[in-house]
Short mmCIF file of C-alpha atoms in Angstrom, two decimals:
data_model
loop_
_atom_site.label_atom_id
_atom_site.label_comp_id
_atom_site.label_asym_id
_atom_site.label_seq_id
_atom_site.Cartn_x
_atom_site.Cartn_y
_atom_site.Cartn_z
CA UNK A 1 -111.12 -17.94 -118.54
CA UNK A 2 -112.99 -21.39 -117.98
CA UNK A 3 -114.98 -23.79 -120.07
CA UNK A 4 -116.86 -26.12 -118.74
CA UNK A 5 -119.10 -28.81 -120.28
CA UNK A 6 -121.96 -31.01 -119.55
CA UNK A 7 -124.60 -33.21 -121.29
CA UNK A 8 -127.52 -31.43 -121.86
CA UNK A 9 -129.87 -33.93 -121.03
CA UNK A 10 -130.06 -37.16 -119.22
CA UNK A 11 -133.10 -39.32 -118.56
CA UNK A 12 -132.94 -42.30 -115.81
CA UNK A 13 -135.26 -44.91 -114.12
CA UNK A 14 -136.58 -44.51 -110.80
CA UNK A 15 -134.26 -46.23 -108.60
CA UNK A 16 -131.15 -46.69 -110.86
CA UNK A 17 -128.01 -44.59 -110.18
CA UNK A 18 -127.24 -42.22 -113.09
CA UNK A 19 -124.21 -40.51 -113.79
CA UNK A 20 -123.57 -36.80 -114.75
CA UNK A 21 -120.35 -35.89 -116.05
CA UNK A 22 -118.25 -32.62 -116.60
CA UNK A 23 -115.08 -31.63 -117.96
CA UNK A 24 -113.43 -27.72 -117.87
CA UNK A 25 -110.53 -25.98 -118.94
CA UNK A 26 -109.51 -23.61 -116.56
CA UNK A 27 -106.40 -20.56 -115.99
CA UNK A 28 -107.45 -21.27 -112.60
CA UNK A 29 -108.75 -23.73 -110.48
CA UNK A 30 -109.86 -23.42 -106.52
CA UNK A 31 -112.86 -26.32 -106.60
CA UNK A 32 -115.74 -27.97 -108.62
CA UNK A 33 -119.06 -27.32 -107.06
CA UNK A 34 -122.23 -28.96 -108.10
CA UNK A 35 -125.64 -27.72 -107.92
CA UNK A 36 -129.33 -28.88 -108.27
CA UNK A 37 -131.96 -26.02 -109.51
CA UNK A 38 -135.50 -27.48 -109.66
CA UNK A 39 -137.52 -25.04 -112.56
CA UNK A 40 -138.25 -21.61 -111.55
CA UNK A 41 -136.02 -22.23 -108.24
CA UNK A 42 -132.97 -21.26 -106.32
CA UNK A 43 -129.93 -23.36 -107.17
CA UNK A 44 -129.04 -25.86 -103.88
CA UNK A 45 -125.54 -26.25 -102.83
CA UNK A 46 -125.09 -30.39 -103.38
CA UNK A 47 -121.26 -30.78 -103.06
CA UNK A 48 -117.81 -29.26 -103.36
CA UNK A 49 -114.26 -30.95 -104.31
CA UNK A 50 -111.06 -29.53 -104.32
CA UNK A 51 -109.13 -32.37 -103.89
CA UNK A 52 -108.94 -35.13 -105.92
CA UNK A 53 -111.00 -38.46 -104.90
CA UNK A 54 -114.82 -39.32 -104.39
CA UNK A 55 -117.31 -37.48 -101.83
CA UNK A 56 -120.51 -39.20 -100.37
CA UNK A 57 -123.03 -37.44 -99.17
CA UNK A 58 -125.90 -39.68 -98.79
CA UNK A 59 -127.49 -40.93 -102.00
CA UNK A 60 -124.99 -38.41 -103.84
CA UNK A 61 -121.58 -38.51 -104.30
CA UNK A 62 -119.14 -35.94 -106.36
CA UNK A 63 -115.76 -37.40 -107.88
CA UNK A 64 -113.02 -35.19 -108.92
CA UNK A 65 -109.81 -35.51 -110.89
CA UNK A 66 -108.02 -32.18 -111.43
CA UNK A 67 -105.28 -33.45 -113.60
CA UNK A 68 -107.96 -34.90 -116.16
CA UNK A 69 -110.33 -31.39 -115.35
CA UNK A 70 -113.17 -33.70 -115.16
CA UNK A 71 -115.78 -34.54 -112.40
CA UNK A 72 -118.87 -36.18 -112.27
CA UNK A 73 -121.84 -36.65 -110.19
CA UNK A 74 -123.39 -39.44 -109.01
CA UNK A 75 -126.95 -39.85 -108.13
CA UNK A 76 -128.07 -43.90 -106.71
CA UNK A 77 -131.55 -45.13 -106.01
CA UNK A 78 -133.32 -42.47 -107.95
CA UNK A 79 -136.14 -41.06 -106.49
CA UNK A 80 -139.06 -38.66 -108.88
CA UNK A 81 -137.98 -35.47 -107.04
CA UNK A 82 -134.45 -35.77 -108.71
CA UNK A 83 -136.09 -35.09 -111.95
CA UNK A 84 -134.07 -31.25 -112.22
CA UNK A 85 -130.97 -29.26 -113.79
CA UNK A 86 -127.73 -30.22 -112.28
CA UNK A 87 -124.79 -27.60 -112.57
CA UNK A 88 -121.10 -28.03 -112.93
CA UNK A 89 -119.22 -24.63 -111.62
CA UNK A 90 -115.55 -24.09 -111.11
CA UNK A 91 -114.41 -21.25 -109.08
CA UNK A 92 -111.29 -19.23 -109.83
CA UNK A 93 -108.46 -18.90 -107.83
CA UNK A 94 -109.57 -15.65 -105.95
CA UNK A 95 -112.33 -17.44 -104.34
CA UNK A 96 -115.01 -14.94 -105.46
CA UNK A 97 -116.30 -15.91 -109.37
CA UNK A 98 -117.34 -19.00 -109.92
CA UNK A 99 -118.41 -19.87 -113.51
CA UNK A 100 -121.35 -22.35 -114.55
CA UNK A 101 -121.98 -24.76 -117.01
CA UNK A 102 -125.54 -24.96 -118.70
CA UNK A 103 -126.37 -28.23 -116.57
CA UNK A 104 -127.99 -31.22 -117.52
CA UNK A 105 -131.65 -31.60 -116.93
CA UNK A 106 -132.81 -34.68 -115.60
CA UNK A 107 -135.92 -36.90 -116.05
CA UNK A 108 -136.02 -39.73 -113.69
CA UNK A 109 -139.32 -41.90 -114.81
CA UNK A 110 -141.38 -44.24 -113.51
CA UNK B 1 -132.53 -18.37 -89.49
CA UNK B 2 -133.50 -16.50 -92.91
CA UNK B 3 -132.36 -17.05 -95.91
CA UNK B 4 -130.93 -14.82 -98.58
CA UNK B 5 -133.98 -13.01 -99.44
CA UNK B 6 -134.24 -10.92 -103.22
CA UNK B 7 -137.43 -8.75 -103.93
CA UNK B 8 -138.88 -8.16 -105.61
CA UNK B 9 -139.47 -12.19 -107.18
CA UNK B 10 -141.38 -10.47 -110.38
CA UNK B 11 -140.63 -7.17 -111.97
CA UNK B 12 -142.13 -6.12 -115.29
CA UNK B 13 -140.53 -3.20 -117.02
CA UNK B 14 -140.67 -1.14 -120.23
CA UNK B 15 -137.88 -1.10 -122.65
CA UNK B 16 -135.95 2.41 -121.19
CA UNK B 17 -137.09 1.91 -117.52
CA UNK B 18 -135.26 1.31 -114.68
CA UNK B 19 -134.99 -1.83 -112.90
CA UNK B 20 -133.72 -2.16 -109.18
CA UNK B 21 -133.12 -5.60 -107.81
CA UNK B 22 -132.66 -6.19 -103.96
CA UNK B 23 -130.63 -8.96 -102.20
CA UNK B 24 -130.75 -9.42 -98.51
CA UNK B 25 -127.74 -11.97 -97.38
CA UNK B 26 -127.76 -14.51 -94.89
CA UNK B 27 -127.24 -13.32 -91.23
CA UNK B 28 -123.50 -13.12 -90.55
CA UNK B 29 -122.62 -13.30 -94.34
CA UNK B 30 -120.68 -10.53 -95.77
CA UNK B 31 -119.97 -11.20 -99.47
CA UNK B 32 -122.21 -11.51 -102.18
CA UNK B 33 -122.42 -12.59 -105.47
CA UNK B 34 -125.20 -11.94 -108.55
CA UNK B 35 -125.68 -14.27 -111.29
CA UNK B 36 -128.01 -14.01 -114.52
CA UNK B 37 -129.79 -17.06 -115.89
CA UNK B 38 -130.93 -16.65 -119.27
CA UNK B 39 -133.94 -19.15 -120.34
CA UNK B 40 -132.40 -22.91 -121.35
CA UNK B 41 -128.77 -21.58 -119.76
CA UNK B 42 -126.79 -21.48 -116.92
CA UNK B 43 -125.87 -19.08 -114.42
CA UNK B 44 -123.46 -16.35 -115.60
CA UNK B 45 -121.56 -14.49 -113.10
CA UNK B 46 -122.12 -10.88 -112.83
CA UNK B 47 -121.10 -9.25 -109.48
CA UNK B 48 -118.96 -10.12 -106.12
CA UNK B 49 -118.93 -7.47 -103.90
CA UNK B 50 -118.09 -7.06 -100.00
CA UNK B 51 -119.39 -4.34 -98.31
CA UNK B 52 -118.90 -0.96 -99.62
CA UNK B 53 -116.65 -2.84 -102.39
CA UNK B 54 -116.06 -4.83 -105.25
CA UNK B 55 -114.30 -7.51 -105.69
CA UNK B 56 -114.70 -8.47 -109.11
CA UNK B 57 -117.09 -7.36 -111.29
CA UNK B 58 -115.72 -8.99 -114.32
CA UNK B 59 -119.13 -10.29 -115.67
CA UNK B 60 -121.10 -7.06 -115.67
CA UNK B 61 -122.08 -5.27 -118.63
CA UNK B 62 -119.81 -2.45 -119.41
CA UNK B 63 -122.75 -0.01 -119.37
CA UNK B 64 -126.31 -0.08 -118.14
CA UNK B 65 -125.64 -2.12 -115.10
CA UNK B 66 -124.36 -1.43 -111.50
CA UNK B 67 -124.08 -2.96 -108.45
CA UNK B 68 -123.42 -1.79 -104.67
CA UNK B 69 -123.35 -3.47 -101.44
CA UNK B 70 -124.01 -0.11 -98.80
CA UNK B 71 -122.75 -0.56 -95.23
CA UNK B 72 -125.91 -0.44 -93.92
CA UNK B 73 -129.20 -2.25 -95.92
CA UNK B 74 -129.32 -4.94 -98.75
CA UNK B 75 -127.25 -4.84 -101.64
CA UNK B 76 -129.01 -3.56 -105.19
CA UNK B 77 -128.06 -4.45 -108.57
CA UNK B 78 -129.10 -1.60 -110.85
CA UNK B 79 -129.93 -1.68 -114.47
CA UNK B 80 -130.52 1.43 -116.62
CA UNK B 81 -132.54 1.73 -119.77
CA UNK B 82 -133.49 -1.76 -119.78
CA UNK B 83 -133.87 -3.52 -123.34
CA UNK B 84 -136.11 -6.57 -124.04
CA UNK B 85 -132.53 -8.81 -123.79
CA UNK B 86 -131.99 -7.85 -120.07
CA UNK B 87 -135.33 -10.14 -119.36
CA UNK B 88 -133.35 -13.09 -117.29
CA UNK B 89 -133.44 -14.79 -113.59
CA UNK B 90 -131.11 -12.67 -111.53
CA UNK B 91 -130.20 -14.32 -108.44
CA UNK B 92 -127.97 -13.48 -105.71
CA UNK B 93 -126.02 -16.02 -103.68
CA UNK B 94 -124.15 -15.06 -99.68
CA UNK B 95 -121.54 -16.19 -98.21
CA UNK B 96 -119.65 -16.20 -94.85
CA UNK B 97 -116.79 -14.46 -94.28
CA UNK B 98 -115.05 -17.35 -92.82
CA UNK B 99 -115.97 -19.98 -95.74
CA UNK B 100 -116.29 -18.61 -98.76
CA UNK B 101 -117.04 -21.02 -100.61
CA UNK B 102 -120.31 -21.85 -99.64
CA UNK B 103 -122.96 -19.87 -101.51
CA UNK B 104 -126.41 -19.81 -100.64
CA UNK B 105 -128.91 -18.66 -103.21
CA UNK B 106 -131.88 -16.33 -102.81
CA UNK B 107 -135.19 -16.98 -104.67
CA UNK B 108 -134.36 -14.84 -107.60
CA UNK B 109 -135.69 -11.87 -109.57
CA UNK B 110 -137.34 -12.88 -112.74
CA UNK B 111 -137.31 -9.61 -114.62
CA UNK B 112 -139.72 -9.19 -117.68
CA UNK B 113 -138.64 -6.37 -120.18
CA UNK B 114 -141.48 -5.47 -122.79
#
């Protein structure tokens, strides 16, 4: 099975960089996605590692190190609209089920 | 290009009712996937299914609850007899056949058992 963990909440300044972090023990690993979900909305597709190292994607970027199962996202130059529930998932090794963490809301303030 | 589309967005239902909840993938996409989201909680997987099979169905309810992806028309996840603990966000997520690993989401079901 998997186990993943996140902070439950965060709270950040408009236009400082925050970092969310998550660890998971895993029988099987085949990437780390993350995911923002604004209340009452779809979850978005923000980034996917399988390999370890750092992604940037704009003002986000995912890091991944397998052999510590831990990841983290980063979010710079925080804007209002970021204020929302980030989730952690792992997906197995058959490429089908991927399980979730709870996510960690965030409140980006003025 | 439309999206994964799930109707209906709101369903109210007695405890003992049926509930049907329909996902239409992406264009092109041939797997799908149902989660539940429980107030406060993350997404739990349910449901991955292909057409006319499933995968892995390894977070589904042992009774109650079914799910079926037809050949032809959008896939329905199926739960019998609801009780008041069934009321959740159930969302579906597609995927490509080529790239499975990137899921798009519908809008969700937000299912209200009273």
């Amino acid at each position: 099975g998997q186990n993943i963990d996140q902070p439950t909440e965060m709270t950040a300044t408009e236009g400082a960089i925050v970092q969310i972090n998550c660890t998971y023990q895993t029988s099987g690993f085949n990437g780390l996605f993350w995911y923002q979900q604004h209340a009452g909305e779809a979850p978005t597709f923000l980034s996917y590692n399988v390999l370890d190292g750092l992604e940037e994607k704009g003002r986000f970027s995912s890091f991944l190190s397998r052999s510590k199962g831990y990841s983290y996202l980063l979010l710079k130059e925080l804007q209002m609209k970021d204020s929302a529930s980030y989730l952690c998932a792992v997906r197995d090794l058959n490429a089908g089920k991927s399980t979730f963490g709870d996510g960690t809301t965030l409140t980006v303030k003025p | 290009n439309a999206g994964v589309m799930q109707n209906p967005r709101h369903l109210v239902r007695r405890r003992g009712q049926e509930a049907r909840l329909r996902c239409s993938p992406m264009k092109g996409h041939s797997h799908v996937y149902w989660y539940r989201q429980l107030p406060e909680e993350g997404l739990k997987f349910m449901v991955y299914l292909q057409k006319e099979n499933i995968i892995d169905e390894s977070g589904m309810p042992k009774e109650r609850f079914s799910a079926e992806f037809p050949k032809e028309g959008p896939s329905i996840l199926r739960i019998q007899q609801v009780v008041r603990g069934d009321s959740a966000a159930y969302f579906c997520a597609s995927s490509p056949q080529t790239a499975s690993y990137e899921q798009y989401f519908g809008p969700g079901t937000r299912l209200t058992v009273t």
